[in-house]
């Protein structure tokens, strides 16, 4: 345990810059590897979102175009115009999906989450011909881009299920901002369903929704009351934990779902 000699001190001093340079290089390599992994994960997420949203809408548009231009396409002009209107709405939704994906990649320019959800819901309700009411309570906060993207997908999928399967007249979208979590509910008065009798492709769709909720640490509950002998309709509830969020100084009570609702879009079939 004797003190280092002058020669040892000289060697250490001469080696210190080399060691520091090596450590800095290793750190830069680690950061580059981390960024590459993050970029790859982001690319995979974008690819999945495009497959699950944009690709489906484009496939629908191609199918409708084939039907309108096929050999057996002779029909009344009113029916053709109705099909074209639906295609226009689908094209608009596809455009919004591209915008949402770009917003996720550039979160600084992203739109308020609630506004985006309401706009998305309005487009689907108008196309599906059911009345939509919305409500929002609590103080909103910024969520990470991947979390926002998954929420947009889940709410869109819940509303699309109403459009395609529920035969509903009314639907409600509720957003509840709490101090430590975000709660989103989509409720309709349609025919509901029995989870045990859902076709295989339907089971897969529900499984995908559950997986997406789990990816952001959330919980998704689907209550198909009509399929279980209860009241008509289906209720989809998404809980997303948001730790570390600070409530505003004047925060309204948000423990209960708001009684008053503001209509966003209404259209009678």
XYZ file of N, CA and C in Angstrom:
807
model
N 0.818 -1.216 0.000
C 0.000 0.000 0.000
C 0.851 1.266 0.000
N 2.058 1.157 -0.513
C 2.935 2.317 -0.528
C 2.470 3.306 -1.577
N 2.859 4.552 -1.430
C 2.461 5.586 -2.373
C 3.049 5.295 -3.743
N 2.331 5.680 -4.822
C 2.850 5.436 -6.167
C 4.129 6.228 -6.421
N 4.987 5.648 -7.187
C 6.245 6.312 -7.520
C 5.998 7.373 -8.580
N 6.974 8.224 -8.780
C 6.863 9.254 -9.798
C 6.682 8.649 -11.187
N 7.364 7.504 -11.432
C 7.235 6.849 -12.724
C 5.810 6.331 -12.938
N 5.224 5.736 -11.883
C 3.852 5.235 -11.978
C 2.865 6.379 -12.226
N 3.103 7.498 -11.539
C 2.235 8.659 -11.741
C 2.348 9.163 -13.178
N 3.583 9.188 -13.707
C 3.791 9.648 -15.079
C 3.071 8.740 -16.077
N 3.137 7.404 -15.843
C 2.481 6.457 -16.741
C 0.963 6.632 -16.697
N 0.422 6.791 -15.480
C -1.022 6.973 -15.344
C -1.488 8.256 -16.030
N -0.681 9.323 -15.858
C -1.055 10.588 -16.486
C -1.034 10.488 -18.013
N -0.063 9.784 -18.523
C 0.021 9.640 -19.976
C -1.079 8.732 -20.518
N -1.517 7.764 -19.688
C -2.556 6.835 -20.136
C -3.961 7.399 -19.964
N -4.122 8.390 -19.091
C -5.454 8.916 -18.789
C -6.187 9.417 -20.029
N -5.562 10.220 -20.911
C -6.289 10.673 -22.101
C -6.740 9.526 -22.999
N -5.898 8.495 -23.110
C -6.258 7.347 -23.937
C -7.464 6.623 -23.351
N -7.437 6.439 -22.014
C -8.559 5.774 -21.345
C -9.839 6.598 -21.503
N -9.714 7.923 -21.319
C -10.883 8.797 -21.453
C -11.447 8.737 -22.865
N -10.564 8.723 -23.869
C -11.006 8.651 -25.254
C -11.722 7.332 -25.535
N -11.167 6.242 -24.974
C -11.793 4.935 -25.167
C -13.168 4.891 -24.523
N -13.294 5.449 -23.315
C -14.586 5.478 -22.635
C -15.597 6.323 -23.406
N -15.124 7.465 -23.933
C -16.025 8.320 -24.711
C -16.496 7.603 -25.967
N -15.574 6.888 -26.616
C -15.956 6.130 -27.807
C -16.966 5.050 -27.492
N -16.758 4.347 -26.370
C -17.700 3.303 -25.968
C -19.072 3.897 -25.673
N -19.081 5.078 -25.032
C -20.350 5.739 -24.724
C -21.082 6.131 -26.000
N -20.347 6.690 -26.966
C -20.971 7.078 -28.228
C -21.531 5.865 -28.964
N -20.791 4.747 -28.920
C -21.282 3.531 -29.562
C -22.554 3.029 -28.888
N -22.581 3.107 -27.551
C -23.769 2.669 -26.820
C -24.966 3.547 -27.159
N -24.729 4.869 -27.236
C -25.819 5.783 -27.584
C -26.312 5.526 -29.006
N -25.377 5.277 -29.923
C -25.770 4.996 -31.305
C -26.589 3.719 -31.394
N -26.168 2.694 -30.626
C -26.913 1.431 -30.621
C -28.307 1.631 -30.046
N -28.400 2.450 -28.983
C -29.706 2.714 -28.372
C -30.612 3.465 -29.335
N -30.056 4.459 -30.033
C -30.852 5.211 -30.999
C -31.299 4.325 -32.155
N -30.402 3.432 -32.593
C -30.766 2.524 -33.680
C -31.894 1.602 -33.261
N -31.818 1.101 -32.014
C -32.881 0.224 -31.513
C -34.194 0.979 -31.415
N -34.114 2.237 -30.928
C -35.332 3.043 -30.818
C -35.915 3.324 -32.197
N -35.036 3.625 -33.170
C -35.514 3.892 -34.520
C -36.154 2.656 -35.126
N -35.552 1.489 -34.888
C -36.110 0.252 -35.418
C -37.471 -0.032 -34.800
N -37.577 0.186 -33.472
C -38.864 -0.023 -32.807
C -39.907 0.939 -33.351
N -39.483 2.181 -33.604
C -40.418 3.165 -34.149
C -40.848 2.781 -35.558
N -39.896 2.296 -36.360
C -40.248 1.865 -37.717
C -41.244 0.711 -37.684
N -41.013 -0.231 -36.767
C -41.934 -1.355 -36.654
C -43.321 -0.887 -36.228
N -43.357 0.102 -35.311
C -44.640 0.618 -34.849
C -45.382 1.319 -35.981
N -44.654 2.119 -36.761
C -45.270 2.807 -37.889
C -45.795 1.800 -38.901
N -44.993 0.767 -39.180
C -45.424 -0.260 -40.131
C -46.692 -0.955 -39.653
N -46.756 -1.256 -38.362
C -47.944 -1.921 -37.820
C -49.160 -1.013 -37.919
N -48.965 0.271 -37.596
C -50.091 1.200 -37.659
C -50.599 1.364 -39.092
N -49.673 1.451 -40.039
C -50.088 1.575 -41.435
C -50.832 0.331 -41.897
N -50.372 -0.826 -41.459
C -51.039 -2.075 -41.838
C -52.435 -2.144 -41.245
N -52.570 -1.737 -39.980
C -53.842 -1.893 -39.277
C -54.860 -0.817 -39.630
N -54.423 0.294 -40.192
C -55.347 1.403 -40.460
C -55.401 1.745 -41.941
N -54.323 2.311 -42.442
C -54.325 2.804 -43.817
C -54.534 1.683 -44.824
N -53.871 0.551 -44.632
C -53.992 -0.557 -45.586
C -55.429 -1.060 -45.670
N -56.126 -1.104 -44.533
C -57.515 -1.562 -44.535
C -58.404 -0.615 -45.339
N -58.200 0.678 -45.163
C -59.027 1.642 -45.886
C -58.748 1.612 -47.387
N -57.484 1.486 -47.755
C -57.154 1.413 -49.177
C -57.736 0.144 -49.792
N -57.680 -0.954 -49.063
C -58.267 -2.204 -49.540
C -59.771 -2.047 -49.756
N -60.430 -1.350 -48.822
C -61.874 -1.101 -48.955
C -62.160 -0.262 -50.199
N -61.356 0.778 -50.421
C -61.566 1.630 -51.587
C -61.373 0.854 -52.888
N -60.373 0.006 -52.935
C -60.142 -0.800 -54.138
C -61.324 -1.740 -54.397
N -61.844 -2.337 -53.329
C -62.988 -3.233 -53.480
C -64.190 -2.488 -54.036
N -64.468 -1.308 -53.485
C -65.617 -0.537 -53.946
C -65.439 -0.075 -55.390
N -64.226 0.311 -55.758
C -63.980 0.720 -57.137
C -64.193 -0.446 -58.094
N -63.763 -1.632 -57.675
C -63.991 -2.819 -58.501
C -65.484 -3.082 -58.676
N -66.243 -2.895 -57.596
C -67.681 -3.133 -57.669
C -68.379 -2.119 -58.574
N -67.911 -0.870 -58.530
C -68.551 0.176 -59.329
C -68.188 0.091 -60.807
N -67.039 -0.491 -61.122
C -66.581 -0.533 -62.513
C -66.627 -1.932 -63.114
N -67.125 -2.916 -62.365
C -67.166 -4.284 -62.858
C -68.255 -4.499 -63.888
N -68.327 -5.720 -64.389
C -69.291 -6.055 -65.438
C -70.730 -5.924 -64.957
N -70.965 -6.168 -63.683
C -72.327 -6.109 -63.139
C -72.567 -4.807 -62.383
N -71.934 -3.730 -62.849
C -71.983 -2.470 -62.108
C -73.152 -1.577 -62.505
N -74.024 -2.028 -63.399
C -75.160 -1.204 -63.813
C -76.140 -1.087 -62.653
N -76.366 0.144 -62.200
C -77.268 0.380 -61.075
C -77.782 1.810 -61.140
N -78.720 2.141 -60.281
C -79.286 3.482 -60.264
C -78.237 4.484 -59.810
N -78.360 5.708 -60.338
C -77.387 6.738 -60.019
C -77.377 7.056 -58.531
N -78.547 6.952 -57.878
C -78.606 7.227 -56.442
C -77.741 6.277 -55.644
N -77.777 4.999 -56.009
C -76.954 4.012 -55.307
C -75.475 4.268 -55.551
N -75.137 4.667 -56.780
C -73.737 4.958 -57.102
C -73.243 6.149 -56.291
N -74.048 7.196 -56.216
C -73.660 8.379 -55.454
C -73.482 8.051 -53.976
N -74.337 7.182 -53.458
C -74.211 6.782 -52.059
C -72.889 6.049 -51.824
N -72.535 5.148 -52.739
C -71.271 4.428 -52.622
C -70.088 5.393 -52.724
N -70.183 6.358 -53.643
C -69.106 7.331 -53.804
C -68.943 8.187 -52.555
N -70.040 8.521 -51.900
C -69.969 9.308 -50.669
C -69.258 8.528 -49.572
N -69.556 7.235 -49.466
C -68.877 6.404 -48.477
C -67.389 6.294 -48.791
N -67.074 6.181 -50.067
C -65.670 6.102 -50.459
C -64.943 7.409 -50.146
N -65.621 8.527 -50.373
C -65.012 9.815 -50.041
C -64.706 9.907 -48.557
N -65.652 9.453 -47.712
C -65.444 9.477 -46.264
C -64.282 8.570 -45.868
N -64.180 7.416 -46.514
C -63.078 6.505 -46.213
C -61.747 7.108 -46.636
N -61.720 7.767 -47.793
C -60.492 8.423 -48.249
C -60.080 9.526 -47.282
N -61.048 10.264 -46.760
C -60.754 11.312 -45.783
C -60.175 10.715 -44.511
N -60.738 9.586 -44.075
C -60.213 8.927 -42.882
C -58.785 8.440 -43.119
N -58.521 7.903 -44.316
C -57.168 7.456 -44.644
C -56.189 8.624 -44.594
N -56.627 9.773 -45.088
C -55.782 10.965 -45.035
C -55.477 11.354 -43.594
N -56.496 11.312 -42.737
C -56.285 11.642 -41.333
C -55.349 10.639 -40.667
N -55.412 9.377 -41.081
C -54.517 8.377 -40.508
C -53.065 8.669 -40.871
N -52.841 9.138 -42.091
C -51.488 9.541 -42.477
C -51.034 10.723 -41.626
N -51.920 11.691 -41.429
C -51.586 12.844 -40.588
C -51.264 12.411 -39.166
N -52.056 11.473 -38.629
C -51.805 10.997 -37.272
C -50.445 10.323 -37.170
N -50.082 9.551 -38.195
C -48.779 8.887 -38.184
C -47.654 9.908 -38.238
N -47.800 10.928 -39.082
C -46.788 11.975 -39.158
C -46.697 12.743 -37.848
N -47.830 12.975 -37.201
C -47.823 13.658 -35.910
C -47.088 12.841 -34.864
N -47.259 11.525 -34.914
C -46.571 10.662 -33.955
C -45.064 10.725 -34.147
N -44.628 10.893 -35.403
C -43.198 10.998 -35.676
C -42.671 12.390 -35.361
N -43.554 13.390 -35.347
C -43.168 14.768 -35.037
C -44.090 15.300 -33.953
N -43.909 14.851 -32.705
C -44.862 15.173 -31.642
C -44.976 16.659 -31.339
N -43.953 17.447 -31.712
C -44.021 18.878 -31.430
C -45.185 19.512 -32.185
N -45.478 18.965 -33.371
C -46.539 19.526 -34.203
C -47.863 18.792 -34.023
N -47.933 17.891 -33.091
C -49.133 17.074 -32.967
C -50.296 17.871 -32.387
N -51.473 17.484 -32.765
C -52.690 18.156 -32.339
C -53.091 17.665 -30.954
N -53.880 18.453 -30.264
C -54.417 18.041 -28.981
C -55.098 16.688 -29.115
N -54.812 15.771 -28.180
C -55.316 14.403 -28.290
C -56.836 14.367 -28.338
N -57.491 15.102 -27.443
C -58.953 15.080 -27.409
C -59.538 15.591 -28.724
N -58.973 16.671 -29.265
C -59.471 17.207 -30.537
C -59.326 16.192 -31.657
N -58.189 15.493 -31.658
C -57.964 14.479 -32.687
C -58.951 13.331 -32.542
N -59.179 12.894 -31.306
C -60.131 11.809 -31.065
C -61.538 12.216 -31.478
N -61.944 13.435 -31.133
C -63.284 13.892 -31.482
C -63.446 14.010 -33.000
N -62.415 14.516 -33.680
C -62.477 14.639 -35.136
C -62.583 13.260 -35.784
N -61.794 12.331 -35.277
C -61.831 10.960 -35.783
C -63.198 10.330 -35.546
N -63.742 10.540 -34.349
C -65.052 9.978 -34.008
C -66.149 10.593 -34.862
N -66.040 11.893 -35.131
C -67.049 12.569 -35.950
C -67.093 11.973 -37.353
N -65.925 11.729 -37.923
C -65.875 11.177 -39.280
C -66.529 9.799 -39.335
N -66.264 8.970 -38.330
C -66.823 7.614 -38.330
C -68.325 7.649 -38.083
N -68.783 8.501 -37.165
C -70.216 8.557 -36.867
C -71.007 9.084 -38.061
N -70.463 10.075 -38.759
C -71.156 10.597 -39.938
C -71.236 9.540 -41.030
N -70.175 8.799 -41.198
C -70.177 7.751 -42.210
C -71.091 6.601 -41.812
N -71.123 6.288 -40.511
C -71.932 5.173 -40.037
C -73.384 5.511 -39.793
N -73.723 6.808 -39.765
C -75.113 7.195 -39.610
C -75.658 7.038 -38.208
N -74.823 7.137 -37.180
C -75.327 7.096 -35.804
C -74.966 8.398 -35.097
N -75.785 8.763 -34.105
C -75.551 9.989 -33.355
C -74.374 9.803 -32.398
N -73.579 10.842 -32.275
C -72.408 10.789 -31.397
C -72.428 11.949 -30.423
N -72.218 11.648 -29.157
C -72.081 12.683 -28.139
C -70.733 12.491 -27.466
N -70.100 13.590 -27.099
C -68.784 13.521 -26.471
C -68.750 14.349 -25.203
N -67.848 14.011 -24.323
C -67.616 14.814 -23.125
C -66.167 14.653 -22.704
N -65.679 15.669 -22.027
C -64.301 15.675 -21.549
C -64.249 16.369 -20.198
N -63.494 15.826 -19.256
C -63.374 16.429 -17.931
C -61.940 16.300 -17.449
N -61.525 17.242 -16.610
C -60.170 17.233 -16.087
C -59.237 18.048 -16.956
N -58.011 18.201 -16.485
C -56.997 18.985 -17.197
C -56.139 18.060 -18.047
N -56.123 18.314 -19.348
C -55.360 17.452 -20.252
C -53.863 17.664 -20.060
N -53.081 16.678 -20.497
C -51.624 16.765 -20.417
C -51.025 16.049 -21.614
N -49.740 16.283 -21.818
C -49.051 15.726 -22.979
C -48.681 14.274 -22.714
N -48.970 13.418 -23.672
C -48.607 12.006 -23.595
C -47.514 11.706 -24.608
N -46.683 10.700 -24.346
C -45.661 10.309 -25.321
C -46.302 9.916 -26.647
N -45.588 10.162 -27.739
C -46.123 9.885 -29.072
C -46.588 8.440 -29.245
N -45.824 7.426 -28.804
C -46.301 6.041 -28.973
C -47.607 5.771 -28.233
N -47.770 6.395 -27.062
C -49.002 6.206 -26.290
C -50.170 6.853 -27.022
N -49.959 8.066 -27.522
C -51.008 8.753 -28.284
C -51.444 7.922 -29.480
N -50.463 7.371 -30.185
C -50.773 6.616 -31.394
C -51.631 5.398 -31.078
N -51.308 4.700 -29.995
C -52.085 3.517 -29.633
C -53.497 3.902 -29.199
N -53.624 5.007 -28.466
C -54.950 5.465 -28.043
C -55.805 5.801 -29.260
N -55.216 6.492 -30.227
C -55.948 6.826 -31.451
C -56.436 5.565 -32.150
N -55.574 4.561 -32.216
C -55.975 3.314 -32.875
C -57.107 2.637 -32.113
N -56.969 2.529 -30.789
C -57.959 1.800 -29.994
C -59.331 2.456 -30.070
N -59.377 3.772 -29.960
C -60.665 4.469 -30.033
C -61.250 4.349 -31.439
N -60.410 4.478 -32.456
C -60.895 4.322 -33.822
C -61.461 2.923 -34.044
N -60.795 1.906 -33.508
C -61.260 0.539 -33.688
C -62.592 0.321 -32.975
N -62.727 0.884 -31.767
C -63.984 0.747 -31.029
C -65.136 1.399 -31.788
N -64.901 2.589 -32.345
C -65.944 3.278 -33.105
C -66.230 2.576 -34.432
N -65.193 2.033 -35.060
C -65.396 1.301 -36.311
C -66.233 0.052 -36.079
N -66.056 -0.584 -34.921
C -66.877 -1.750 -34.592
C -68.343 -1.366 -34.450
N -68.594 -0.165 -33.904
C -69.978 0.312 -33.822
C -70.543 0.483 -35.225
N -69.750 1.104 -36.089
C -70.191 1.348 -37.465
C -70.489 0.047 -38.202
N -69.633 -0.948 -38.030
C -69.731 -2.166 -38.837
C -70.683 -3.205 -38.256
N -70.760 -3.291 -36.916
C -71.430 -4.450 -36.323
C -72.568 -4.126 -35.354
N -72.566 -2.931 -34.750
C -73.454 -2.703 -33.610
C -74.897 -2.411 -33.997
N -75.109 -1.879 -35.209
C -76.459 -1.451 -35.590
C -77.016 -0.481 -34.547
N -76.166 0.449 -34.123
C -76.521 1.375 -33.046
C -77.123 2.659 -33.600
N -77.919 3.310 -32.758
C -78.476 4.616 -33.084
C -77.685 5.732 -32.422
N -77.187 5.459 -31.210
C -76.465 6.462 -30.436
C -75.157 5.880 -29.915
N -74.172 6.767 -29.778
C -72.889 6.384 -29.189
C -72.361 7.558 -28.373
N -71.487 7.256 -27.447
C -70.922 8.290 -26.581
C -69.429 8.047 -26.402
N -68.648 9.117 -26.526
C -67.199 9.066 -26.304
C -66.865 9.991 -25.145
N -66.298 9.437 -24.086
C -65.979 10.202 -22.885
C -64.486 10.129 -22.606
N -63.877 11.292 -22.355
C -62.456 11.369 -22.007
C -62.350 11.967 -20.614
N -61.674 11.252 -19.730
C -61.568 11.668 -18.335
C -60.096 11.758 -17.955
N -59.602 12.992 -17.733
C -58.208 13.209 -17.349
C -58.112 13.248 -15.827
N -57.446 12.276 -15.260
C -57.230 12.244 -13.819
C -55.767 12.541 -13.515
N -55.452 12.634 -12.235
C -54.086 12.996 -11.848
C -53.078 11.930 -12.245
N -53.463 10.679 -12.161
C -52.497 9.604 -12.412
C -52.909 8.665 -13.536
N -54.021 8.949 -14.221
C -54.435 8.081 -15.315
C -55.400 8.805 -16.246
N -55.519 8.244 -17.428
C -56.468 8.724 -18.427
C -57.481 7.616 -18.671
N -58.771 7.965 -18.631
C -59.836 6.984 -18.848
C -60.650 7.419 -20.062
N -60.820 6.507 -20.994
C -61.600 6.780 -22.200
C -62.674 5.710 -22.334
N -63.915 6.152 -22.546
C -65.030 5.218 -22.704
C -65.730 5.447 -24.041
N -66.066 4.348 -24.690
C -66.872 4.374 -25.905
C -68.073 3.468 -25.656
N -69.272 4.053 -25.669
C -70.497 3.317 -25.333
C -71.492 3.469 -26.479
N -72.203 2.387 -26.798
C -73.242 2.467 -27.822
C -74.494 1.742 -27.341
N -75.607 1.964 -28.043
C -76.875 1.325 -27.691
C -77.258 0.265 -28.721
N -76.259 -0.361 -29.320
C -76.512 -1.343 -30.364
C -76.887 -2.712 -29.840
N -76.704 -3.715 -30.688
C -77.165 -5.068 -30.376
C -76.213 -5.823 -29.464
N -75.008 -5.277 -29.239
C -74.059 -5.984 -28.385
C -73.601 -7.276 -29.028
N -72.912 -8.096 -28.253
C -72.477 -9.384 -28.789
C -72.106 -10.297 -27.633
N -72.080 -11.556 -27.934
C -71.641 -12.559 -26.965
C -70.199 -12.920 -27.293
N -69.241 -12.618 -26.405
C -67.833 -12.896 -26.703
C -67.574 -14.346 -27.084
N -68.390 -15.265 -26.578
C -68.172 -16.684 -26.871
C -68.571 -17.046 -28.295
N -69.394 -16.183 -28.920
C -69.866 -16.495 -30.267
C -69.221 -15.625 -31.336
N -68.206 -14.853 -30.949
C -67.536 -13.993 -31.925
C -66.735 -14.852 -32.893
N -66.814 -14.591 -34.216
C -66.028 -15.361 -35.186
C -64.539 -15.240 -34.918
N -63.776 -16.126 -35.534
C -62.332 -16.169 -35.283
C -61.663 -14.842 -35.609
N -62.046 -14.212 -36.734
C -61.420 -12.943 -37.080
C -61.797 -11.856 -36.084
N -63.008 -11.933 -35.526
C -63.404 -10.977 -34.496
C -62.607 -11.158 -33.227
N -62.377 -12.426 -32.843
C -61.545 -12.702 -31.677
C -60.154 -12.117 -31.871
N -59.622 -12.245 -33.096
C -58.290 -11.723 -33.382
C -58.270 -10.207 -33.229
N -59.331 -9.532 -33.706
C -59.398 -8.090 -33.570
C -59.440 -7.650 -32.118
N -60.221 -8.356 -31.294
C -60.277 -8.031 -29.868
C -58.935 -8.297 -29.206
N -58.266 -9.375 -29.624
C -56.955 -9.697 -29.054
C -55.937 -8.612 -29.391
N -55.977 -8.108 -30.642
C -55.070 -7.039 -31.048
C -55.307 -5.795 -30.198
N -56.571 -5.471 -29.939
C -56.877 -4.310 -29.107
C -56.314 -4.488 -27.705
N -56.469 -5.682 -27.137
C -55.923 -5.947 -25.805
C -54.402 -5.813 -25.807
N -53.765 -6.336 -26.846
C -52.309 -6.271 -26.934
C -51.829 -4.826 -27.019
N -52.509 -4.016 -27.796
C -52.112 -2.615 -27.934
C -52.268 -1.865 -26.613
N -53.318 -2.168 -25.882
C -53.497 -1.532 -24.575
C -52.370 -1.932 -23.628
N -51.996 -3.201 -23.647
C -50.925 -3.679 -22.772
C -49.581 -3.056 -23.136
N -49.358 -2.774 -24.420
C -48.091 -2.193 -24.860
C -47.841 -0.828 -24.232
N -48.894 -0.103 -23.889
C -48.724 1.212 -23.264
C -49.021 1.145 -21.769
N -49.019 -0.076 -21.221
C -49.260 -0.240 -19.795
C -50.693 -0.030 -19.388
N -51.604 -0.054 -20.349
C -53.004 0.204 -20.054
C -53.823 -1.058 -19.882
N -55.098 -0.848 -19.602
C -56.052 -1.947 -19.430
C -57.278 -1.658 -20.276
N -57.729 -2.655 -21.018
C -58.907 -2.505 -21.866
C -59.975 -3.480 -21.412
N -61.184 -2.960 -21.167
C -62.307 -3.802 -20.758
C -63.451 -3.606 -21.739
N -63.989 -4.709 -22.224
C -65.113 -4.669 -23.157
C -66.301 -5.353 -22.508
N -67.348 -4.585 -22.254
C -68.551 -5.103 -21.618
C -69.668 -5.150 -22.651
N -69.927 -6.342 -23.161
C -70.993 -6.529 -24.146
C -72.242 -6.991 -23.421
N -72.923 -6.042 -22.796
C -74.051 -6.384 -21.928
C -75.151 -7.113 -22.676
N -75.404 -6.690 -23.913
C -76.507 -7.309 -24.651
C -76.245 -8.777 -24.918
N -74.977 -9.125 -25.042
C -74.643 -10.513 -25.282
C -74.736 -11.368 -24.044
N -74.931 -10.736 -22.892
C -75.029 -11.475 -21.640
C -76.387 -11.291 -20.976
N -77.393 -10.958 -21.749
C -78.730 -10.803 -21.204
C -78.956 -9.487 -20.496
N -78.051 -8.530 -20.647
C -78.199 -7.250 -19.971
C -78.826 -6.211 -20.876
N -78.591 -4.924 -20.532
C -79.130 -3.834 -21.339
C -78.442 -3.817 -22.701
N -79.099 -3.240 -23.703
C -78.505 -3.206 -25.039
C -77.191 -2.436 -25.054
N -76.370 -2.774 -26.011
C -75.170 -1.988 -26.231
C -73.888 -2.621 -25.737
N -72.798 -1.933 -26.056
C -71.456 -2.363 -25.676
C -70.714 -1.180 -25.078
N -69.927 -1.436 -24.061
C -69.116 -0.403 -23.426
C -67.658 -0.821 -23.478
N -66.825 0.024 -24.072
C -65.383 -0.208 -24.146
C -64.700 0.843 -23.283
N -63.908 0.405 -22.309
C -63.228 1.321 -21.396
C -61.729 1.076 -21.456
N -60.973 2.153 -21.629
C -59.512 2.086 -21.666
C -58.944 2.904 -20.518
N -58.125 2.259 -19.694
C -57.399 2.936 -18.620
C -55.931 3.022 -19.022
N -55.367 4.243 -18.999
C -53.955 4.435 -19.326
C -53.276 5.122 -18.150
N -52.308 4.477 -17.492
C -51.628 5.111 -16.365
C -50.760 6.263 -16.844
N -50.780 7.367 -16.110
C -49.986 8.549 -16.449
C -49.284 9.045 -15.192
N -48.293 8.317 -14.682
C -47.626 8.705 -13.442
C -46.856 10.007 -13.609
N -46.796 10.757 -12.522
C -45.999 11.973 -12.524
C -46.694 13.188 -13.083
N -47.963 13.077 -13.453
C -48.674 14.231 -13.984
C -49.109 15.137 -12.839
N -48.910 16.429 -13.022
C -49.249 17.409 -11.996
C -50.634 17.994 -12.263
N -51.535 17.977 -11.291
C -52.846 18.601 -11.498
C -52.716 20.113 -11.476
N -53.596 20.846 -12.157
C -53.554 22.306 -12.111
C -53.975 22.818 -10.749
N -53.741 24.109 -10.520
C -54.086 24.706 -9.224
C -55.586 24.627 -8.994
N -56.367 24.944 -10.017
C -57.822 24.873 -9.909
C -58.307 23.692 -10.730
N -58.211 22.523 -10.167
C -58.607 21.307 -10.886
C -60.030 20.927 -10.512
N -60.916 20.783 -11.482
C -62.283 20.366 -11.161
C -62.303 18.921 -10.711
N -63.240 18.551 -9.842
C -63.336 17.142 -9.429
C -63.553 16.258 -10.642
N -62.775 15.189 -10.732
C -62.861 14.317 -11.910
C -63.013 12.865 -11.523
N -63.495 12.626 -10.320
C -63.641 11.243 -9.865
C -64.820 10.566 -10.534
N -65.802 11.384 -10.980
C -66.998 10.822 -11.607
C -67.070 11.264 -13.056
N -67.752 10.473 -13.837
C -67.966 10.824 -15.236
C -68.894 12.027 -15.293
N -68.576 13.027 -16.130
C -69.394 14.243 -16.174
C -70.831 13.953 -16.584
N -71.745 14.685 -15.938
C -73.166 14.476 -16.216
C -73.561 15.117 -17.540
N -73.008 16.318 -17.796
C -73.371 17.034 -19.014
C -72.473 16.600 -20.151
N -73.047 16.492 -21.304
C -72.295 16.085 -22.483
C -72.538 17.086 -23.592
N -71.498 17.325 -24.395
C -71.619 18.243 -25.500
C -71.624 17.461 -26.796
N -72.635 17.660 -27.641
C -72.657 16.918 -28.912
C -71.562 17.401 -29.841
N -70.884 16.455 -30.445
C -69.869 16.790 -31.435
C -70.431 16.632 -32.830
N -71.137 15.544 -33.054
C -71.738 15.335 -34.371
C -72.977 14.491 -34.214
N -74.001 14.847 -34.926
C -75.229 14.066 -34.879
C -75.735 13.876 -36.302
N -76.111 12.669 -36.569
C -76.680 12.394 -37.889
C -77.672 11.264 -37.751
N -78.864 11.504 -38.191
C -79.906 10.487 -38.105
C -79.823 9.628 -39.353
N -79.810 8.291 -39.163
C -79.726 7.423 -40.346
C -80.864 7.693 -41.309
